[in-house]
Amino acid sequence: MKKILKVLIILFLAFFIFSVVSYLICENYLEAKLEEAIAQGYPGTEKVDVQLEVSSPWQALRGYIDYCQLRVTNWEQKNWQIDWFEGEFKGVKINIRHLIMKRILVIENIERGIMSLTLSETNLQRGLKNYYQDVDLNIVGDKLVLTLKVTIFGRELNAQVGGNLAVHKGGLVFAPQDLKVAGLNLPNYLEEQMLKKLQIPIPLIELPFSFSLTTVNILQGKIIITGKV
């Protein structure tokens, strides 16, 4: 009887150790694969750090992840470079075949998540240039100041527009507040008309999953955007 009990204890300990090791190996393996896929899918990205929690190795190898923390430094995208990205996601389902065989990240579902993105003034201006080549951007205090050309009474003039960013229809829009035109003192009605025309939409940053924006804050030399899934 004692021998049987001893064997059972040994088997239990062996199973426990095997389970713990399997968890660690599986989590570490998937973390490395996800980091590799993001770095490969977005060339120029500086650093990717993934931390996972899975309920079991078998679920993880089917692409089910309970919790994922993603941190990326200088995330290089087609039209934008995100200086800093941090997100926490729960109930993630990835295409495990694409990840392991092709090193491609395909996210099939996320139950919920939150994220924060930081763009420096330099990268914000660089990204905006991909859409509006004739617009220069600077951050002054807690405002954006755009330098561009406007046409008034048939004349093309240099202008500066100060304003904020706002979440609008799932994206961002530049919300102008004041306008200065070189050599002209505009009447109020004309300034109001011009400000309406200068509400410039800013295309969303492309991430490998769908998301909606919640807030945008302008700070000295950068903007911080928060979002959710």
Coordinates of N, CA and C in Angstrom, one line a residue:
M1 N 0.8 -1.2 0.0 CA 0.0 0.0 0.0 C 0.9 1.3 0.0
K2 N 1.9 1.2 0.8 CA 2.8 2.4 0.9 C 3.5 2.6 -0.4
K3 N 3.9 1.5 -1.1 CA 4.5 1.6 -2.4 C 3.6 2.2 -3.4
I4 N 2.4 1.8 -3.4 CA 1.4 2.3 -4.3 C 1.2 3.8 -4.1
L5 N 1.1 4.2 -2.8 CA 1.0 5.6 -2.4 C 2.2 6.4 -2.9
K6 N 3.3 5.8 -2.7 CA 4.6 6.5 -3.1 C 4.6 6.7 -4.6
V7 N 4.2 5.7 -5.4 CA 4.2 5.8 -6.8 C 3.2 6.9 -7.3
L8 N 2.0 6.9 -6.6 CA 1.0 7.9 -6.9 C 1.5 9.3 -6.7
I9 N 2.2 9.5 -5.6 CA 2.8 10.8 -5.2 C 3.8 11.2 -6.3
I10 N 4.7 10.2 -6.7 CA 5.7 10.5 -7.7 C 5.0 10.9 -9.0
L11 N 4.0 10.2 -9.4 CA 3.3 10.4 -10.6 C 2.6 11.8 -10.6
F12 N 2.0 12.1 -9.4 CA 1.4 13.4 -9.3 C 2.4 14.6 -9.4
L13 N 3.6 14.4 -8.7 CA 4.6 15.4 -8.8 C 5.2 15.6 -10.2
A14 N 5.3 14.4 -10.9 CA 5.8 14.4 -12.3 C 4.8 15.2 -13.2
F15 N 3.5 14.9 -13.0 CA 2.5 15.5 -13.8 C 2.5 17.0 -13.5
F16 N 2.6 17.4 -12.2 CA 2.6 18.8 -11.8 C 3.8 19.5 -12.5
I17 N 5.0 18.9 -12.4 CA 6.1 19.6 -12.9 C 6.0 19.7 -14.5
F18 N 5.5 18.6 -15.1 CA 5.3 18.6 -16.5 C 4.3 19.8 -16.9
S19 N 3.3 19.9 -16.2 CA 2.3 21.0 -16.5 C 2.9 22.3 -16.4
V20 N 3.6 22.6 -15.3 CA 4.2 23.9 -15.1 C 5.2 24.2 -16.2
V21 N 6.1 23.2 -16.5 CA 7.1 23.4 -17.6 C 6.4 23.6 -18.9
S22 N 5.3 22.9 -19.2 CA 4.6 23.1 -20.4 C 4.0 24.5 -20.5
Y23 N 3.4 25.0 -19.4 CA 2.9 26.3 -19.4 C 4.0 27.3 -19.8
L24 N 5.1 27.2 -19.1 CA 6.2 28.2 -19.3 C 6.8 28.1 -20.7
I25 N 7.0 26.9 -21.2 CA 7.5 26.7 -22.6 C 6.5 27.3 -23.6
C26 N 5.2 26.9 -23.4 CA 4.2 27.4 -24.3 C 4.1 28.9 -24.4
E27 N 4.0 29.5 -23.2 CA 3.9 31.0 -23.1 C 5.1 31.6 -23.7
N28 N 6.3 31.2 -23.3 CA 7.6 31.8 -23.8 C 7.7 31.6 -25.3
Y29 N 7.3 30.4 -25.8 CA 7.3 30.2 -27.3 C 6.4 31.1 -28.0
L30 N 5.2 31.2 -27.6 CA 4.2 32.1 -28.2 C 4.6 33.6 -28.1
E31 N 5.1 34.0 -27.0 CA 5.6 35.4 -26.8 C 6.7 35.7 -27.8
A32 N 7.6 34.8 -28.0 CA 8.7 35.0 -29.0 C 8.2 35.0 -30.4
K33 N 7.2 34.2 -30.7 CA 6.6 34.1 -32.0 C 5.9 35.4 -32.4
L34 N 5.1 35.9 -31.4 CA 4.4 37.2 -31.6 C 5.3 38.3 -31.7
E35 N 6.3 38.4 -30.9 CA 7.3 39.5 -31.1 C 8.0 39.5 -32.4
E36 N 8.3 38.3 -32.9 CA 8.9 38.1 -34.2 C 8.0 38.5 -35.3
A37 N 6.7 38.1 -35.2 CA 5.7 38.4 -36.3 C 5.5 39.9 -36.4
I38 N 5.4 40.6 -35.2 CA 5.2 42.1 -35.3 C 6.4 42.8 -35.8
A39 N 7.6 42.4 -35.4 CA 8.8 43.0 -35.9 C 9.0 42.8 -37.4
Q40 N 8.6 41.6 -37.9 CA 8.7 41.3 -39.3 C 7.6 42.0 -40.1
G41 N 6.4 42.0 -39.5 CA 5.3 42.7 -40.3 C 5.4 44.2 -40.3
Y42 N 6.2 44.8 -39.5 CA 6.4 46.2 -39.4 C 7.9 46.6 -39.4
P43 N 8.5 46.4 -40.6 CA 10.0 46.6 -40.6 C 10.4 48.0 -40.1
G44 N 11.4 48.1 -39.4 CA 11.9 49.4 -38.8 C 11.5 49.6 -37.3
T45 N 10.5 48.7 -36.9 CA 10.1 48.8 -35.5 C 11.3 48.4 -34.6
E46 N 11.4 49.3 -33.5 CA 12.6 49.1 -32.7 C 12.6 48.0 -31.7
K47 N 11.5 47.9 -30.9 CA 11.5 46.9 -29.9 C 10.0 46.4 -29.6
V48 N 9.8 45.1 -29.5 CA 8.5 44.6 -29.2 C 8.6 43.7 -28.0
D49 N 7.7 43.9 -27.0 CA 7.7 43.0 -25.8 C 6.3 42.5 -25.6
V50 N 6.1 41.2 -25.6 CA 4.8 40.5 -25.4 C 4.9 39.7 -24.1
Q51 N 3.8 39.9 -23.3 CA 3.7 39.0 -22.1 C 2.3 38.4 -22.2
L52 N 2.3 37.0 -22.0 CA 1.0 36.3 -22.2 C 0.7 35.5 -20.9
E53 N -0.6 35.3 -20.8 CA -1.2 34.3 -19.8 C -2.1 33.4 -20.5
V54 N -1.9 32.1 -20.4 CA -2.8 31.1 -21.1 C -3.4 30.2 -20.0
S55 N -4.6 29.7 -20.3 CA -5.2 28.8 -19.3 C -4.6 27.4 -19.4
S56 N -4.2 27.0 -20.6 CA -3.5 25.7 -20.8 C -2.7 25.7 -22.0
P57 N -1.7 24.9 -22.1 CA -0.9 24.8 -23.3 C -1.7 24.4 -24.5
W58 N -2.6 23.5 -24.3 CA -3.4 23.0 -25.4 C -4.3 24.1 -26.0
Q59 N -4.9 24.9 -25.1 CA -5.7 26.1 -25.6 C -4.8 27.1 -26.4
A60 N -3.6 27.3 -25.8 CA -2.7 28.3 -26.4 C -2.3 27.8 -27.8
L61 N -2.0 26.5 -28.0 CA -1.6 26.0 -29.3 C -2.8 25.9 -30.3
R62 N -4.0 26.3 -29.8 CA -5.1 26.4 -30.7 C -5.3 27.9 -31.0
G63 N -4.5 28.8 -30.4 CA -4.6 30.2 -30.6 C -5.4 31.0 -29.6
Y64 N -5.8 30.4 -28.5 CA -6.6 31.1 -27.5 C -5.6 31.6 -26.4
I65 N -5.7 32.9 -26.2 CA -4.8 33.5 -25.2 C -5.7 34.3 -24.2
D66 N -5.6 34.0 -22.9 CA -6.4 34.7 -21.9 C -6.1 36.1 -21.7
Y67 N -4.8 36.4 -21.7 CA -4.4 37.8 -21.4 C -3.1 38.1 -22.2
C68 N -3.1 39.3 -22.8 CA -1.9 39.7 -23.5 C -1.5 41.1 -23.2
Q69 N -0.3 41.3 -22.8 CA 0.2 42.7 -22.7 C 1.2 43.0 -23.8
L70 N 1.0 44.0 -24.5 CA 1.9 44.3 -25.7 C 2.5 45.7 -25.5
R71 N 3.8 45.8 -25.6 CA 4.5 47.1 -25.5 C 5.4 47.1 -26.7
V72 N 5.3 48.3 -27.5 CA 6.2 48.4 -28.7 C 6.8 49.8 -28.6
T73 N 8.1 49.9 -28.9 CA 8.8 51.1 -29.0 C 9.1 51.4 -30.5
N74 N 8.8 52.6 -30.9 CA 8.9 53.1 -32.3 C 8.3 52.1 -33.3
W75 N 7.0 51.9 -33.1 CA 6.3 51.0 -34.0 C 6.1 51.6 -35.4
E76 N 6.9 51.1 -36.3 CA 6.9 51.7 -37.7 C 5.8 51.1 -38.5
Q77 N 4.9 52.1 -39.0 CA 3.8 51.6 -39.8 C 3.9 52.3 -41.2
K78 N 2.9 52.0 -42.0 CA 2.9 52.5 -43.4 C 3.0 54.1 -43.5
N79 N 2.2 54.7 -42.7 CA 2.2 56.2 -42.8 C 2.5 56.9 -41.4
W80 N 2.7 56.1 -40.4 CA 2.9 56.6 -39.1 C 4.0 55.9 -38.3
Q81 N 4.7 56.5 -37.4 CA 5.5 55.8 -36.5 C 5.1 56.2 -35.1
I82 N 4.6 55.1 -34.3 CA 4.2 55.3 -33.0 C 5.4 55.2 -32.1
D83 N 5.7 56.3 -31.3 CA 6.8 56.3 -30.4 C 6.7 55.3 -29.3
W84 N 5.5 55.2 -28.8 CA 5.3 54.2 -27.7 C 3.9 53.7 -27.8
F85 N 3.7 52.4 -27.7 CA 2.4 51.7 -27.7 C 2.4 50.8 -26.5
E86 N 1.3 50.8 -25.8 CA 1.1 49.9 -24.7 C -0.4 49.5 -24.7
G87 N -0.6 48.2 -24.6 CA -2.0 47.7 -24.6 C -2.2 46.4 -23.8
E88 N -3.4 46.3 -23.2 CA -3.7 45.1 -22.4 C -5.0 44.5 -23.0
F89 N -5.0 43.2 -23.4 CA -6.1 42.6 -24.1 C -6.5 41.3 -23.4
K90 N -7.8 41.0 -23.4 CA -8.3 39.8 -22.8 C -9.1 39.0 -23.8
G91 N -9.1 37.7 -23.7 CA -9.8 36.9 -24.6 C -9.4 37.0 -26.1
V92 N -8.1 36.8 -26.3 CA -7.5 37.0 -27.7 C -7.5 35.7 -28.4
K93 N -7.9 35.7 -29.7 CA -7.8 34.5 -30.5 C -7.0 34.9 -31.7
I94 N -5.9 34.1 -31.9 CA -5.0 34.4 -33.1 C -5.0 33.2 -34.0
N95 N -4.7 33.4 -35.2 CA -4.5 32.3 -36.2 C -3.2 31.6 -36.0
I96 N -3.2 30.5 -35.3 CA -1.9 29.9 -34.8 C -1.1 29.4 -36.0
R97 N -1.8 28.9 -37.1 CA -1.1 28.4 -38.3 C -0.3 29.5 -38.9
H98 N -1.0 30.7 -39.1 CA -0.3 31.8 -39.8 C 0.9 32.3 -38.9
L99 N 0.7 32.2 -37.6 CA 1.8 32.7 -36.7 C 3.0 31.8 -36.8
I100 N 2.8 30.5 -36.7 CA 3.9 29.6 -36.6 C 4.5 29.3 -38.0
M101 N 3.7 29.0 -39.0 CA 4.2 28.6 -40.3 C 4.6 29.8 -41.1
K102 N 3.9 30.9 -41.0 CA 4.2 32.1 -41.9 C 4.8 33.3 -41.2
R103 N 4.8 33.2 -39.9 CA 5.3 34.4 -39.1 C 4.5 35.6 -39.4
I104 N 3.2 35.4 -39.5 CA 2.3 36.5 -39.8 C 1.2 36.6 -38.6
L105 N 1.0 37.8 -38.1 CA 0.1 37.9 -37.0 C -1.3 38.2 -37.6
V106 N -2.2 37.3 -37.4 CA -3.6 37.5 -37.8 C -4.5 37.3 -36.5
I107 N -5.1 38.4 -36.0 CA -5.9 38.4 -34.8 C -7.3 38.2 -35.3
E108 N -7.9 37.1 -34.8 CA -9.3 36.8 -35.2 C -10.3 37.4 -34.3
N109 N -10.0 37.6 -33.0 CA -10.9 38.2 -32.1 C -10.2 38.7 -30.8
I110 N -10.8 39.7 -30.3 CA -10.4 40.2 -29.0 C -11.6 40.6 -28.2
E111 N -11.8 40.0 -27.1 CA -13.1 40.2 -26.3 C -13.1 41.7 -25.8
R112 N -12.0 42.1 -25.2 CA -11.9 43.5 -24.8 C -10.4 43.9 -24.5
G113 N -10.2 45.2 -24.5 CA -8.8 45.6 -24.3 C -8.8 47.2 -24.3
I114 N -7.7 47.6 -23.7 CA -7.4 49.1 -23.6 C -6.0 49.3 -24.2
M115 N -5.7 50.5 -24.7 CA -4.4 50.8 -25.2 C -4.1 52.3 -25.1
S116 N -2.8 52.6 -25.2 CA -2.4 54.0 -25.2 C -1.3 54.1 -26.2
L117 N -1.3 55.2 -27.0 CA -0.3 55.5 -28.1 C 0.3 56.8 -27.9
T118 N 1.6 57.0 -28.0 CA 2.2 58.3 -27.9 C 2.9 58.6 -29.2
L119 N 2.6 59.7 -29.8 CA 3.3 60.2 -31.0 C 4.0 61.5 -30.7
S120 N 5.3 61.6 -31.0 CA 6.0 62.8 -30.8 C 5.6 63.8 -31.9
E121 N 6.0 65.1 -31.6 CA 5.7 66.1 -32.6 C 6.3 65.8 -34.0
T122 N 7.5 65.3 -34.0 CA 8.2 65.0 -35.2 C 7.5 63.9 -36.0
N123 N 7.1 62.8 -35.3 CA 6.4 61.7 -36.0 C 5.0 62.1 -36.4
L124 N 4.3 63.0 -35.6 CA 3.0 63.5 -36.0 C 3.1 64.3 -37.2
Q125 N 4.1 65.2 -37.3 CA 4.2 66.0 -38.5 C 4.6 65.1 -39.7
R126 N 5.5 64.2 -39.5 CA 5.9 63.2 -40.6 C 4.7 62.5 -41.1
G127 N 3.8 61.9 -40.2 CA 2.7 61.2 -40.6 C 1.7 62.1 -41.4
L128 N 1.4 63.3 -40.9 CA 0.5 64.2 -41.5 C 0.9 64.5 -42.9
K129 N 2.3 64.6 -43.1 CA 2.8 65.0 -44.5 C 2.4 63.9 -45.5
N130 N 2.2 62.7 -45.1 CA 1.7 61.7 -46.0 C 0.4 61.9 -46.6
Y131 N -0.4 62.8 -45.9 CA -1.8 63.1 -46.4 C -1.9 64.5 -46.8
Y132 N -1.2 65.4 -46.2 CA -1.3 66.9 -46.5 C 0.2 67.4 -46.7
Q133 N 0.7 67.4 -47.9 CA 2.1 67.7 -48.1 C 2.4 69.2 -47.8
D134 N 1.4 70.0 -48.0 CA 1.6 71.5 -47.9 C 1.3 72.0 -46.5
V135 N 1.2 71.1 -45.5 CA 0.8 71.5 -44.1 C 2.0 71.2 -43.2
D136 N 2.5 72.2 -42.5 CA 3.5 72.0 -41.4 C 2.8 72.1 -40.1
L137 N 3.3 71.3 -39.1 CA 2.6 71.2 -37.8 C 3.7 71.4 -36.7
N138 N 3.2 72.2 -35.7 CA 4.0 72.4 -34.5 C 3.1 72.2 -33.3
I139 N 3.7 71.8 -32.2 CA 2.9 71.7 -30.9 C 3.4 72.9 -30.1
V140 N 2.5 73.8 -29.7 CA 2.8 75.0 -28.9 C 1.9 74.9 -27.7
G141 N 2.6 74.5 -26.5 CA 1.8 74.4 -25.3 C 0.9 73.2 -25.4
D142 N -0.4 73.4 -25.3 CA -1.4 72.3 -25.4 C -2.2 72.4 -26.7
K143 N -1.6 73.1 -27.7 CA -2.3 73.3 -28.9 C -1.5 72.8 -30.1
L144 N -2.2 72.5 -31.2 CA -1.5 72.3 -32.5 C -1.6 73.6 -33.3
V145 N -0.5 73.9 -33.9 CA -0.4 75.0 -34.8 C -0.1 74.6 -36.2
L146 N -1.0 74.7 -37.2 CA -0.7 74.3 -38.6 C -0.3 75.5 -39.4
T147 N 0.7 75.4 -40.2 CA 1.1 76.5 -41.1 C 0.8 75.9 -42.5
L148 N 0.0 76.7 -43.3 CA -0.5 76.3 -44.6 C -0.8 77.5 -45.4
K149 N -1.2 77.2 -46.7 CA -1.7 78.3 -47.6 C -3.2 78.2 -47.7
V150 N -3.8 79.4 -47.7 CA -5.2 79.6 -47.9 C -5.5 80.5 -49.1
T151 N -6.6 80.4 -49.7 CA -7.0 81.3 -50.8 C -8.1 82.1 -50.4
I152 N -7.9 83.4 -50.4 CA -8.9 84.4 -50.0 C -9.0 85.5 -51.0
F153 N -10.2 85.7 -51.6 CA -10.4 86.7 -52.6 C -9.4 86.5 -53.8
G154 N -9.2 85.2 -54.1 CA -8.4 84.9 -55.3 C -6.9 85.0 -55.0
R155 N -6.5 85.3 -53.8 CA -5.1 85.4 -53.4 C -4.7 84.2 -52.6
E156 N -3.5 83.6 -52.9 CA -3.0 82.6 -52.0 C -2.0 83.2 -51.0
L157 N -2.4 82.9 -49.7 CA -1.7 83.6 -48.6 C -1.2 82.6 -47.6
N158 N -0.2 82.9 -46.9 CA 0.3 82.0 -45.8 C -0.6 82.3 -44.6
A159 N -0.9 81.2 -43.9 CA -1.8 81.3 -42.7 C -1.3 80.3 -41.6
Q160 N -1.6 80.7 -40.4 CA -1.4 79.8 -39.2 C -2.7 79.6 -38.5
V161 N -3.0 78.3 -38.2 CA -4.2 77.9 -37.6 C -3.9 77.2 -36.3
G162 N -4.4 77.7 -35.2 CA -4.3 77.0 -33.9 C -5.5 76.2 -33.5
G163 N -5.3 75.1 -32.9 CA -6.5 74.3 -32.5 C -6.1 73.1 -31.7
N164 N -7.1 72.2 -31.5 CA -6.9 71.0 -30.8 C -7.3 69.8 -31.7
L165 N -7.0 68.6 -31.1 CA -7.5 67.4 -31.8 C -8.7 66.8 -31.0
A166 N -9.6 66.3 -31.8 CA -10.8 65.7 -31.2 C -11.1 64.3 -31.8
V167 N -11.7 63.5 -31.0 CA -12.2 62.2 -31.5 C -13.5 62.5 -32.3
H168 N -13.6 62.0 -33.6 CA -14.7 62.3 -34.4 C -15.0 61.1 -35.4
K169 N -16.1 60.5 -35.3 CA -16.5 59.4 -36.2 C -15.5 58.3 -36.2
G170 N -15.0 57.9 -35.0 CA -14.0 56.9 -35.0 C -12.6 57.2 -35.3
G171 N -12.4 58.5 -35.7 CA -11.0 58.9 -36.0 C -10.6 60.2 -35.3
L172 N -9.7 60.9 -35.8 CA -9.3 62.2 -35.3 C -9.6 63.3 -36.3
V173 N -9.8 64.4 -35.7 CA -10.0 65.6 -36.6 C -9.3 66.8 -35.9
F174 N -8.7 67.6 -36.7 CA -8.1 68.9 -36.2 C -9.2 69.9 -36.1
A175 N -9.5 70.4 -34.9 CA -10.5 71.3 -34.6 C -9.9 72.7 -34.4
P176 N -10.0 73.5 -35.5 CA -9.4 74.9 -35.5 C -10.1 75.8 -34.5
Q177 N -9.3 76.7 -33.9 CA -9.9 77.7 -33.0 C -9.6 79.1 -33.3
D178 N -8.4 79.3 -33.9 CA -8.1 80.7 -34.3 C -7.2 80.7 -35.6
L179 N -7.3 81.7 -36.4 CA -6.7 81.8 -37.7 C -6.0 83.1 -37.8
K180 N -4.8 83.1 -38.3 CA -4.0 84.3 -38.6 C -3.5 84.2 -40.0
V181 N -3.9 85.2 -40.8 CA -3.5 85.2 -42.2 C -2.5 86.4 -42.4
A182 N -1.4 86.1 -43.1 CA -0.4 87.2 -43.3 C -1.0 88.3 -44.1
G183 N -0.8 89.5 -43.5 CA -1.2 90.7 -44.3 C -2.7 91.0 -44.3
L184 N -3.5 90.3 -43.6 CA -5.0 90.5 -43.6 C -5.5 90.5 -42.2
N185 N -6.5 91.4 -41.9 CA -7.3 91.4 -40.7 C -8.7 90.9 -41.1
L186 N -9.0 89.7 -40.9 CA -10.2 89.1 -41.4 C -11.4 89.5 -40.6
P187 N -12.5 89.8 -41.3 CA -13.8 90.1 -40.5 C -14.2 88.7 -39.9
N188 N -15.0 88.9 -38.8 CA -15.4 87.7 -38.0 C -16.1 86.6 -38.9
Y189 N -17.0 87.1 -39.7 CA -17.8 86.1 -40.5 C -16.9 85.3 -41.5
L190 N -15.9 85.9 -42.0 CA -15.0 85.3 -43.0 C -14.1 84.3 -42.2
E191 N -13.6 84.7 -41.0 CA -12.8 83.9 -40.2 C -13.5 82.6 -39.8
E192 N -14.8 82.8 -39.4 CA -15.6 81.6 -39.1 C -15.8 80.6 -40.2
Q193 N -16.0 81.2 -41.4 CA -16.1 80.3 -42.6 C -14.8 79.6 -42.9
M194 N -13.7 80.3 -42.8 CA -12.4 79.6 -43.0 C -12.1 78.5 -42.0
L195 N -12.5 78.8 -40.7 CA -12.2 77.8 -39.7 C -13.0 76.5 -39.9
K196 N -14.2 76.7 -40.4 CA -15.0 75.5 -40.7 C -14.4 74.6 -41.8
K197 N -13.8 75.3 -42.8 CA -13.1 74.6 -43.9 C -11.8 74.0 -43.5
L198 N -11.3 74.4 -42.4 CA -10.0 73.9 -42.0 C -10.1 72.8 -40.9
Q199 N -11.2 72.2 -40.8 CA -11.4 71.0 -39.9 C -10.8 69.8 -40.7
I200 N -9.6 69.5 -40.4 CA -8.8 68.5 -41.2 C -8.9 67.2 -40.5
P201 N -9.5 66.2 -41.2 CA -9.5 64.8 -40.6 C -8.1 64.2 -40.7
I202 N -7.7 63.5 -39.7 CA -6.4 62.8 -39.6 C -6.7 61.3 -39.6
P203 N -6.3 60.6 -40.7 CA -6.6 59.1 -40.8 C -6.1 58.3 -39.6
L204 N -6.8 57.3 -39.3 CA -6.5 56.4 -38.2 C -5.2 55.7 -38.4
I205 N -4.5 55.5 -37.3 CA -3.3 54.6 -37.4 C -3.7 53.2 -37.6
E206 N -2.9 52.5 -38.5 CA -3.3 51.1 -38.8 C -2.7 50.1 -37.9
L207 N -3.5 49.4 -37.1 CA -3.1 48.4 -36.2 C -3.6 47.0 -36.7
P208 N -3.0 45.9 -36.2 CA -3.5 44.6 -36.7 C -4.8 44.2 -36.0
F209 N -5.6 45.1 -35.5 CA -6.9 44.8 -35.0 C -7.8 46.0 -35.0
S210 N -9.1 45.8 -34.9 CA -10.1 46.9 -34.9 C -10.1 47.5 -33.5
F211 N -10.3 48.9 -33.5 CA -10.3 49.6 -32.2 C -11.1 50.9 -32.4
S212 N -11.4 51.5 -31.3 CA -12.1 52.8 -31.3 C -11.3 53.7 -30.4
L213 N -11.2 55.0 -30.7 CA -10.5 55.9 -29.9 C -11.4 56.5 -28.8
T214 N -10.8 56.8 -27.7 CA -11.6 57.3 -26.6 C -11.2 58.8 -26.2
T215 N -9.9 59.0 -26.1 CA -9.4 60.4 -25.8 C -8.2 60.7 -26.6
V216 N -7.9 62.0 -26.7 CA -6.6 62.4 -27.3 C -6.2 63.7 -26.5
N217 N -5.0 63.7 -26.0 CA -4.4 64.8 -25.3 C -3.2 65.3 -25.9
I218 N -3.1 66.7 -26.0 CA -1.9 67.3 -26.5 C -1.0 67.8 -25.4
L219 N 0.2 67.3 -25.3 CA 1.1 67.7 -24.3 C 2.3 68.3 -25.0
Q220 N 3.3 68.8 -24.2 CA 4.4 69.5 -24.7 C 5.3 68.5 -25.6
G221 N 5.3 68.7 -26.9 CA 6.1 67.9 -27.8 C 5.5 66.6 -28.2
K222 N 4.3 66.3 -27.8 CA 3.7 65.0 -28.1 C 2.2 64.9 -28.0
I223 N 1.6 63.9 -28.5 CA 0.2 63.7 -28.2 C 0.0 62.2 -27.7
I224 N -0.9 62.1 -26.8 CA -1.2 60.7 -26.3 C -2.7 60.4 -26.6
I225 N -2.8 59.2 -27.3 CA -4.2 58.8 -27.7 C -4.5 57.5 -26.9
T226 N -5.7 57.4 -26.4 CA -6.2 56.2 -25.7 C -7.3 55.6 -26.6
G227 N -7.4 54.3 -26.5 CA -8.4 53.6 -27.2 C -8.9 52.3 -26.5
K228 N -9.9 51.7 -27.1 CA -10.4 50.4 -26.6 C -10.8 49.5 -27.7
V229 N -10.9 48.2 -27.3 CA -11.4 47.2 -28.3 C -12.7 46.7 -27.8

